[in-house]
Amino acid sequence: MTRLDALASRIDARFAQRVTRAKSVAGELTLEVAPADLREVCRTLRDDPELAFEMLMDVCGVDYLHYGRDEWKTFDATDSGFSRGVDRGAAAEEPLDVEKPAPRKRFAVVYHLLSVTHNARVRVRAFCEDDEHPAVDSVNGIWASADWFEREAFDLYGILFRGHPDLRRILTDYGFIGHPFRKDFPLIGNVEVRYDPEKGRVVYEPVSIDPRTLVPKVIREDNRYEPALRDAPAGRDGKPNG
């Protein structure tokens, strides 16, 4: 049994049916918990000596609005090496091994925990019950480091944290409208901001640029990285033979 399986077994034994194990990626343990059980589960993860997750390393929001949709042609894009955006209105090709959330599970809050005592990490995910007004209980009373993390998730995703002592925006400007990390927030934003020297203050104006599709960084097959060529002895010009 691996260390990951042993940790998962201890958690399963401690929480019975209140915690479910999500698909693990890259040797990491991800747990899913119902919003009603979030605080109790988190407190036990911290206080149980066999678990002892003393540190909350990060809290982040997730918007699953378009989860599983492929908007970029990459490997099969073109022979010229440039990727192409896919028409959002067209049917998207389904990626392999995609875990789609159930209906009305658009927003989730993810907690990354560290046990210094046992040198272990775990990720806890809780889906918000209401897509229109997403909210979960604050864990600020369990880990003080949740304070600014929860404010950030509120600012960028509009997720409310019940019981937070000072839930207000932390990254966007005063008077900002909307939540910029939501998938339906326009990429170009809603307004432009600039300093007007004549008025002596910052002014807000309508966006003057057209919506556009940007080209992301794309990883493609490259024969230069084939093991046979990469490990081959170099020739006189410094390049691998073959």
PDB file of C-alpha atoms in Angstrom:
ATOM      1  CA  MET A   1       0.000   0.000   0.000  1.00  0.00           C
ATOM      2  CA  THR A   2       1.352   3.434  -0.950  1.00  0.00           C
ATOM      3  CA  ARG A   3       1.506   6.411   1.409  1.00  0.00           C
ATOM      4  CA  LEU A   4      -1.338   7.984  -0.575  1.00  0.00           C
ATOM      5  CA  ASP A   5      -3.546   4.901  -0.158  1.00  0.00           C
ATOM      6  CA  ALA A   6      -2.692   4.701   3.535  1.00  0.00           C
ATOM      7  CA  LEU A   7      -3.706   8.341   4.032  1.00  0.00           C
ATOM      8  CA  ALA A   8      -6.912   7.784   2.077  1.00  0.00           C
ATOM      9  CA  SER A   9      -7.723   4.763   4.243  1.00  0.00           C
ATOM     10  CA  ARG A  10      -7.270   6.760   7.460  1.00  0.00           C
ATOM     11  CA  ILE A  11      -9.531   9.510   6.131  1.00  0.00           C
ATOM     12  CA  ASP A  12     -12.180   7.029   4.981  1.00  0.00           C
ATOM     13  CA  ALA A  13     -12.164   5.349   8.382  1.00  0.00           C
ATOM     14  CA  ARG A  14     -12.468   8.689  10.163  1.00  0.00           C
ATOM     15  CA  PHE A  15     -15.251  10.246   8.077  1.00  0.00           C
ATOM     16  CA  ALA A  16     -17.214   7.217   6.851  1.00  0.00           C
ATOM     17  CA  GLN A  17     -19.605   8.389   4.118  1.00  0.00           C
ATOM     18  CA  ARG A  18     -19.223  12.146   4.644  1.00  0.00           C
ATOM     19  CA  VAL A  19     -16.145  12.363   2.413  1.00  0.00           C
ATOM     20  CA  THR A  20     -15.719  10.887  -1.057  1.00  0.00           C
ATOM     21  CA  ARG A  21     -12.450  10.445  -2.893  1.00  0.00           C
ATOM     22  CA  ALA A  22     -12.242  12.200  -6.244  1.00  0.00           C
ATOM     23  CA  LYS A  23     -10.026  11.091  -9.102  1.00  0.00           C
ATOM     24  CA  SER A  24      -6.396  11.467  -8.047  1.00  0.00           C
ATOM     25  CA  VAL A  25      -3.934  13.053 -10.470  1.00  0.00           C
ATOM     26  CA  ALA A  26      -0.145  13.116 -10.221  1.00  0.00           C
ATOM     27  CA  GLY A  27      -0.076  11.231  -6.955  1.00  0.00           C
ATOM     28  CA  GLU A  28      -2.275  13.713  -5.103  1.00  0.00           C
ATOM     29  CA  LEU A  29      -5.282  12.990  -2.893  1.00  0.00           C
ATOM     30  CA  THR A  30      -8.468  14.953  -3.565  1.00  0.00           C
ATOM     31  CA  LEU A  31     -11.498  14.701  -1.300  1.00  0.00           C
ATOM     32  CA  GLU A  32     -15.000  15.980  -1.935  1.00  0.00           C
ATOM     33  CA  VAL A  33     -17.176  17.061   0.946  1.00  0.00           C
ATOM     34  CA  ALA A  34     -20.729  18.382   1.168  1.00  0.00           C
ATOM     35  CA  PRO A  35     -20.989  22.086   2.112  1.00  0.00           C
ATOM     36  CA  ALA A  36     -22.926  21.214   5.275  1.00  0.00           C
ATOM     37  CA  ASP A  37     -20.027  19.054   6.511  1.00  0.00           C
ATOM     38  CA  LEU A  38     -17.207  21.360   5.414  1.00  0.00           C
ATOM     39  CA  ARG A  39     -16.326  23.005   8.731  1.00  0.00           C
ATOM     40  CA  GLU A  40     -16.565  19.828  10.786  1.00  0.00           C
ATOM     41  CA  VAL A  41     -14.443  17.882   8.311  1.00  0.00           C
ATOM     42  CA  CYS A  42     -11.835  20.632   8.133  1.00  0.00           C
ATOM     43  CA  ARG A  43     -11.641  20.928  11.914  1.00  0.00           C
ATOM     44  CA  THR A  44     -11.149  17.174  12.239  1.00  0.00           C
ATOM     45  CA  LEU A  45      -8.492  17.167   9.523  1.00  0.00           C
ATOM     46  CA  ARG A  46      -6.629  19.746  11.616  1.00  0.00           C
ATOM     47  CA  ASP A  47      -7.155  18.322  15.106  1.00  0.00           C
ATOM     48  CA  ASP A  48      -7.041  14.539  14.620  1.00  0.00           C
ATOM     49  CA  PRO A  49      -3.466  13.502  15.561  1.00  0.00           C
ATOM     50  CA  GLU A  50      -3.455  10.792  12.890  1.00  0.00           C
ATOM     51  CA  LEU A  51      -4.180  13.452  10.241  1.00  0.00           C
ATOM     52  CA  ALA A  52      -2.847  16.743  11.697  1.00  0.00           C
ATOM     53  CA  PHE A  53      -3.261  19.040   8.708  1.00  0.00           C
ATOM     54  CA  GLU A  54      -2.087  22.077  10.615  1.00  0.00           C
ATOM     55  CA  MET A  55      -1.561  24.369   7.640  1.00  0.00           C
ATOM     56  CA  LEU A  56      -3.972  25.741   5.069  1.00  0.00           C
ATOM     57  CA  MET A  57      -1.737  26.519   2.108  1.00  0.00           C
ATOM     58  CA  ASP A  58      -4.311  27.905  -0.316  1.00  0.00           C
ATOM     59  CA  VAL A  59      -8.003  28.420  -0.975  1.00  0.00           C
ATOM     60  CA  CYS A  60      -9.231  28.971  -4.509  1.00  0.00           C
ATOM     61  CA  GLY A  61     -12.514  29.148  -6.366  1.00  0.00           C
ATOM     62  CA  VAL A  62     -13.355  27.154  -9.494  1.00  0.00           C
ATOM     63  CA  ASP A  63     -15.968  27.897 -12.148  1.00  0.00           C
ATOM     64  CA  TYR A  64     -17.057  24.733 -13.993  1.00  0.00           C
ATOM     65  CA  LEU A  65     -19.369  26.573 -16.402  1.00  0.00           C
ATOM     66  CA  HIS A  66     -17.652  25.285 -19.559  1.00  0.00           C
ATOM     67  CA  TYR A  67     -15.731  22.448 -17.972  1.00  0.00           C
ATOM     68  CA  GLY A  68     -14.769  19.751 -20.480  1.00  0.00           C
ATOM     69  CA  ARG A  69     -15.143  21.929 -23.569  1.00  0.00           C
ATOM     70  CA  ASP A  70     -12.165  22.029 -25.911  1.00  0.00           C
ATOM     71  CA  GLU A  71     -11.808  25.461 -27.467  1.00  0.00           C
ATOM     72  CA  TRP A  72      -8.388  24.989 -29.004  1.00  0.00           C
ATOM     73  CA  LYS A  73      -7.080  22.847 -31.799  1.00  0.00           C
ATOM     74  CA  THR A  74      -3.532  21.998 -30.846  1.00  0.00           C
ATOM     75  CA  PHE A  75      -1.832  18.857 -32.115  1.00  0.00           C
ATOM     76  CA  ASP A  76      -4.062  18.663 -35.188  1.00  0.00           C
ATOM     77  CA  ALA A  77      -4.313  22.410 -35.795  1.00  0.00           C
ATOM     78  CA  THR A  78      -2.264  23.216 -38.891  1.00  0.00           C
ATOM     79  CA  ASP A  79       1.022  22.278 -40.500  1.00  0.00           C
ATOM     80  CA  SER A  80       2.295  25.787 -39.848  1.00  0.00           C
ATOM     81  CA  GLY A  81       2.411  25.268 -36.093  1.00  0.00           C
ATOM     82  CA  PHE A  82      -0.246  27.797 -35.080  1.00  0.00           C
ATOM     83  CA  SER A  83      -3.230  26.781 -33.001  1.00  0.00           C
ATOM     84  CA  ARG A  84      -6.728  27.839 -33.934  1.00  0.00           C
ATOM     85  CA  GLY A  85      -9.642  28.778 -31.700  1.00  0.00           C
ATOM     86  CA  VAL A  86     -12.730  26.633 -32.040  1.00  0.00           C
ATOM     87  CA  ASP A  87     -16.137  28.187 -32.653  1.00  0.00           C
ATOM     88  CA  ARG A  88     -17.821  28.362 -29.247  1.00  0.00           C
ATOM     89  CA  GLY A  89     -21.173  27.645 -30.832  1.00  0.00           C
ATOM     90  CA  ALA A  90     -20.000  24.409 -32.387  1.00  0.00           C
ATOM     91  CA  ALA A  91     -20.133  21.067 -30.645  1.00  0.00           C
ATOM     92  CA  ALA A  92     -16.943  20.542 -28.690  1.00  0.00           C
ATOM     93  CA  GLU A  93     -14.873  17.413 -28.804  1.00  0.00           C
ATOM     94  CA  GLU A  94     -14.936  15.626 -25.473  1.00  0.00           C
ATOM     95  CA  PRO A  95     -11.481  15.253 -23.866  1.00  0.00           C
ATOM     96  CA  LEU A  96     -10.547  11.881 -22.435  1.00  0.00           C
ATOM     97  CA  ASP A  97     -11.117  11.075 -18.765  1.00  0.00           C
ATOM     98  CA  VAL A  98     -13.090  14.223 -17.984  1.00  0.00           C
ATOM     99  CA  GLU A  99     -14.929  14.262 -14.662  1.00  0.00           C
ATOM    100  CA  LYS A 100     -17.976  16.390 -15.322  1.00  0.00           C
ATOM    101  CA  PRO A 101     -19.663  17.887 -12.291  1.00  0.00           C
ATOM    102  CA  ALA A 102     -23.343  17.158 -11.800  1.00  0.00           C
ATOM    103  CA  PRO A 103     -25.957  19.718 -12.899  1.00  0.00           C
ATOM    104  CA  ARG A 104     -26.116  22.808 -10.701  1.00  0.00           C
ATOM    105  CA  LYS A 105     -22.533  22.319  -9.601  1.00  0.00           C
ATOM    106  CA  ARG A 106     -20.957  25.295 -11.250  1.00  0.00           C
ATOM    107  CA  PHE A 107     -18.882  26.810  -8.443  1.00  0.00           C
ATOM    108  CA  ALA A 108     -16.566  24.986  -6.075  1.00  0.00           C
ATOM    109  CA  VAL A 109     -14.097  25.998  -3.387  1.00  0.00           C
ATOM    110  CA  VAL A 110     -10.841  24.039  -3.130  1.00  0.00           C
ATOM    111  CA  TYR A 111      -8.660  23.893  -0.021  1.00  0.00           C
ATOM    112  CA  HIS A 112      -5.018  22.740  -0.108  1.00  0.00           C
ATOM    113  CA  LEU A 113      -3.845  21.389   3.235  1.00  0.00           C
ATOM    114  CA  LEU A 114      -0.413  20.438   4.530  1.00  0.00           C
ATOM    115  CA  SER A 115       0.458  18.204   7.472  1.00  0.00           C
ATOM    116  CA  VAL A 116       3.916  19.131   8.694  1.00  0.00           C
ATOM    117  CA  THR A 117       3.693  16.357  11.277  1.00  0.00           C
ATOM    118  CA  HIS A 118       3.142  13.584   8.728  1.00  0.00           C
ATOM    119  CA  ASN A 119       4.656  15.274   5.657  1.00  0.00           C
ATOM    120  CA  ALA A 120       1.390  14.819   3.756  1.00  0.00           C
ATOM    121  CA  ARG A 121      -0.860  16.942   1.580  1.00  0.00           C
ATOM    122  CA  VAL A 122      -4.534  16.713   0.740  1.00  0.00           C
ATOM    123  CA  ARG A 123      -6.937  18.704  -1.389  1.00  0.00           C
ATOM    124  CA  VAL A 124     -10.540  19.239  -0.231  1.00  0.00           C
ATOM    125  CA  ARG A 125     -13.263  20.371  -2.633  1.00  0.00           C
ATOM    126  CA  ALA A 126     -16.748  21.583  -1.755  1.00  0.00           C
ATOM    127  CA  PHE A 127     -19.326  22.506  -4.400  1.00  0.00           C
ATOM    128  CA  CYS A 128     -21.642  25.436  -3.742  1.00  0.00           C
ATOM    129  CA  GLU A 129     -25.284  24.407  -3.577  1.00  0.00           C
ATOM    130  CA  ASP A 130     -26.667  27.457  -5.408  1.00  0.00           C
ATOM    131  CA  ASP A 131     -25.239  28.538  -8.758  1.00  0.00           C
ATOM    132  CA  GLU A 132     -26.954  31.934  -8.619  1.00  0.00           C
ATOM    133  CA  HIS A 133     -25.705  32.793  -5.147  1.00  0.00           C
ATOM    134  CA  PRO A 134     -22.706  30.527  -4.459  1.00  0.00           C
ATOM    135  CA  ALA A 135     -21.741  30.310  -0.802  1.00  0.00           C
ATOM    136  CA  VAL A 136     -19.983  28.053   1.694  1.00  0.00           C
ATOM    137  CA  ASP A 137     -19.026  28.429   5.344  1.00  0.00           C
ATOM    138  CA  SER A 138     -15.793  30.239   6.134  1.00  0.00           C
ATOM    139  CA  VAL A 139     -12.926  28.215   7.597  1.00  0.00           C
ATOM    140  CA  ASN A 140     -11.201  31.345   8.870  1.00  0.00           C
ATOM    141  CA  GLY A 141     -11.891  30.250  12.445  1.00  0.00           C
ATOM    142  CA  ILE A 142     -10.046  26.976  11.778  1.00  0.00           C
ATOM    143  CA  TRP A 143      -7.070  28.334   9.819  1.00  0.00           C
ATOM    144  CA  ALA A 144      -6.376  32.058  10.114  1.00  0.00           C
ATOM    145  CA  SER A 145      -4.643  31.997   6.741  1.00  0.00           C
ATOM    146  CA  ALA A 146      -8.057  31.534   5.094  1.00  0.00           C
ATOM    147  CA  ASP A 147      -8.824  35.226   5.619  1.00  0.00           C
ATOM    148  CA  TRP A 148      -7.261  36.728   2.478  1.00  0.00           C
ATOM    149  CA  PHE A 149      -7.651  33.543   0.435  1.00  0.00           C
ATOM    150  CA  GLU A 150     -11.427  33.635   0.913  1.00  0.00           C
ATOM    151  CA  ARG A 151     -11.535  37.333   0.102  1.00  0.00           C
ATOM    152  CA  GLU A 152      -9.710  36.590  -3.139  1.00  0.00           C
ATOM    153  CA  ALA A 153     -12.186  33.832  -4.083  1.00  0.00           C
ATOM    154  CA  PHE A 154     -15.046  36.208  -3.299  1.00  0.00           C
ATOM    155  CA  ASP A 155     -13.514  38.985  -5.373  1.00  0.00           C
ATOM    156  CA  LEU A 156     -12.673  36.902  -8.437  1.00  0.00           C
ATOM    157  CA  TYR A 157     -15.542  34.380  -8.435  1.00  0.00           C
ATOM    158  CA  GLY A 158     -18.300  35.980  -6.366  1.00  0.00           C
ATOM    159  CA  ILE A 159     -18.350  33.100  -3.878  1.00  0.00           C
ATOM    160  CA  LEU A 160     -19.621  34.145  -0.451  1.00  0.00           C
ATOM    161  CA  PHE A 161     -18.072  32.785   2.750  1.00  0.00           C
ATOM    162  CA  ARG A 162     -20.559  32.755   5.595  1.00  0.00           C
ATOM    163  CA  GLY A 163     -19.043  33.882   8.877  1.00  0.00           C
ATOM    164  CA  HIS A 164     -16.016  35.629   7.355  1.00  0.00           C
ATOM    165  CA  PRO A 165     -15.100  38.617   9.543  1.00  0.00           C
ATOM    166  CA  ASP A 166     -14.284  41.042   6.702  1.00  0.00           C
ATOM    167  CA  LEU A 167     -15.474  39.752   3.328  1.00  0.00           C
ATOM    168  CA  ARG A 168     -14.667  42.481   0.807  1.00  0.00           C
ATOM    169  CA  ARG A 169     -12.743  42.775  -2.434  1.00  0.00           C
ATOM    170  CA  ILE A 170      -8.993  42.445  -2.246  1.00  0.00           C
ATOM    171  CA  LEU A 171      -7.626  42.598  -5.827  1.00  0.00           C
ATOM    172  CA  THR A 172     -10.030  44.598  -7.994  1.00  0.00           C
ATOM    173  CA  ASP A 173     -10.597  48.328  -7.783  1.00  0.00           C
ATOM    174  CA  TYR A 174     -13.165  50.089  -5.625  1.00  0.00           C
ATOM    175  CA  GLY A 175     -16.521  50.054  -7.377  1.00  0.00           C
ATOM    176  CA  PHE A 176     -15.555  47.169  -9.664  1.00  0.00           C
ATOM    177  CA  ILE A 177     -18.612  45.408 -11.095  1.00  0.00           C
ATOM    178  CA  GLY A 178     -18.588  41.666 -11.684  1.00  0.00           C
ATOM    179  CA  HIS A 179     -16.152  38.882 -10.919  1.00  0.00           C
ATOM    180  CA  PRO A 180     -13.342  38.600 -13.504  1.00  0.00           C
ATOM    181  CA  PHE A 181     -12.488  34.892 -13.091  1.00  0.00           C
ATOM    182  CA  ARG A 182     -15.993  33.724 -13.924  1.00  0.00           C
ATOM    183  CA  LYS A 183     -16.103  31.978 -17.285  1.00  0.00           C
ATOM    184  CA  ASP A 184     -18.864  34.261 -18.571  1.00  0.00           C
ATOM    185  CA  PHE A 185     -16.949  37.455 -17.730  1.00  0.00           C
ATOM    186  CA  PRO A 186     -15.790  39.131 -20.989  1.00  0.00           C
ATOM    187  CA  LEU A 187     -12.090  38.694 -21.719  1.00  0.00           C
ATOM    188  CA  ILE A 188     -11.738  42.378 -22.623  1.00  0.00           C
ATOM    189  CA  GLY A 189     -13.533  43.455 -19.456  1.00  0.00           C
ATOM    190  CA  ASN A 190     -16.357  45.967 -19.189  1.00  0.00           C
ATOM    191  CA  VAL A 191     -14.504  49.285 -18.832  1.00  0.00           C
ATOM    192  CA  GLU A 192     -11.115  50.874 -19.406  1.00  0.00           C
ATOM    193  CA  VAL A 193      -9.345  52.794 -16.669  1.00  0.00           C
ATOM    194  CA  ARG A 194      -6.899  55.644 -17.183  1.00  0.00           C
ATOM    195  CA  TYR A 195      -5.642  58.689 -15.341  1.00  0.00           C
ATOM    196  CA  ASP A 196      -6.976  61.992 -16.710  1.00  0.00           C
ATOM    197  CA  PRO A 197      -4.442  64.778 -15.976  1.00  0.00           C
ATOM    198  CA  GLU A 198      -7.012  67.506 -16.692  1.00  0.00           C
ATOM    199  CA  LYS A 199      -9.523  66.103 -14.223  1.00  0.00           C
ATOM    200  CA  GLY A 200      -6.779  65.055 -11.849  1.00  0.00           C
ATOM    201  CA  ARG A 201      -8.311  61.645 -11.206  1.00  0.00           C
ATOM    202  CA  VAL A 202      -8.839  58.165 -12.616  1.00  0.00           C
ATOM    203  CA  VAL A 203     -11.680  57.902 -15.118  1.00  0.00           C
ATOM    204  CA  TYR A 204     -13.635  54.906 -16.383  1.00  0.00           C
ATOM    205  CA  GLU A 205     -14.501  54.644 -20.073  1.00  0.00           C
ATOM    206  CA  PRO A 206     -16.094  52.059 -22.383  1.00  0.00           C
ATOM    207  CA  VAL A 207     -13.741  49.394 -23.727  1.00  0.00           C
ATOM    208  CA  SER A 208     -12.200  50.570 -27.010  1.00  0.00           C
ATOM    209  CA  ILE A 209     -10.725  47.254 -28.249  1.00  0.00           C
ATOM    210  CA  ASP A 210     -12.564  44.525 -30.114  1.00  0.00           C
ATOM    211  CA  PRO A 211     -13.021  41.061 -28.610  1.00  0.00           C
ATOM    212  CA  ARG A 212     -10.341  38.721 -29.904  1.00  0.00           C
ATOM    213  CA  THR A 213      -9.143  35.200 -29.450  1.00  0.00           C
ATOM    214  CA  LEU A 214      -5.641  34.902 -28.061  1.00  0.00           C
ATOM    215  CA  VAL A 215      -3.271  32.061 -28.856  1.00  0.00           C
ATOM    216  CA  PRO A 216      -2.227  30.169 -25.731  1.00  0.00           C
ATOM    217  CA  LYS A 217       0.982  28.299 -25.221  1.00  0.00           C
ATOM    218  CA  VAL A 218       0.594  24.921 -26.883  1.00  0.00           C
ATOM    219  CA  ILE A 219       2.703  21.807 -26.385  1.00  0.00           C
ATOM    220  CA  ARG A 220       3.233  19.817 -29.570  1.00  0.00           C
ATOM    221  CA  GLU A 221       5.131  16.740 -30.557  1.00  0.00           C
ATOM    222  CA  ASP A 222       8.707  17.563 -31.503  1.00  0.00           C
ATOM    223  CA  ASN A 223      11.111  14.948 -32.816  1.00  0.00           C
ATOM    224  CA  ARG A 224      13.998  16.804 -31.205  1.00  0.00           C
ATOM    225  CA  TYR A 225      12.775  15.403 -27.903  1.00  0.00           C
ATOM    226  CA  GLU A 226      12.547  11.797 -29.013  1.00  0.00           C
ATOM    227  CA  PRO A 227      14.570   9.682 -26.556  1.00  0.00           C
ATOM    228  CA  ALA A 228      16.652   8.129 -29.333  1.00  0.00           C
ATOM    229  CA  LEU A 229      17.725  11.569 -30.566  1.00  0.00           C
ATOM    230  CA  ARG A 230      17.918  13.263 -27.191  1.00  0.00           C
ATOM    231  CA  ASP A 231      20.292  10.662 -25.777  1.00  0.00           C
ATOM    232  CA  ALA A 232      22.362  10.219 -28.928  1.00  0.00           C
ATOM    233  CA  PRO A 233      26.000  11.441 -28.828  1.00  0.00           C
ATOM    234  CA  ALA A 234      26.514  14.874 -30.319  1.00  0.00           C
ATOM    235  CA  GLY A 235      28.285  15.363 -33.643  1.00  0.00           C
ATOM    236  CA  ARG A 236      30.898  17.951 -34.537  1.00  0.00           C
ATOM    237  CA  ASP A 237      28.272  20.666 -34.928  1.00  0.00           C
ATOM    238  CA  GLY A 238      26.965  20.002 -31.411  1.00  0.00           C
ATOM    239  CA  LYS A 239      23.737  18.468 -32.656  1.00  0.00           C
ATOM    240  CA  PRO A 240      22.729  14.857 -31.946  1.00  0.00           C
ATOM    241  CA  ASN A 241      23.728  12.392 -34.614  1.00  0.00           C
ATOM    242  CA  GLY A 242      20.882  11.004 -36.695  1.00  0.00           C
TER     243      GLY A 242
END
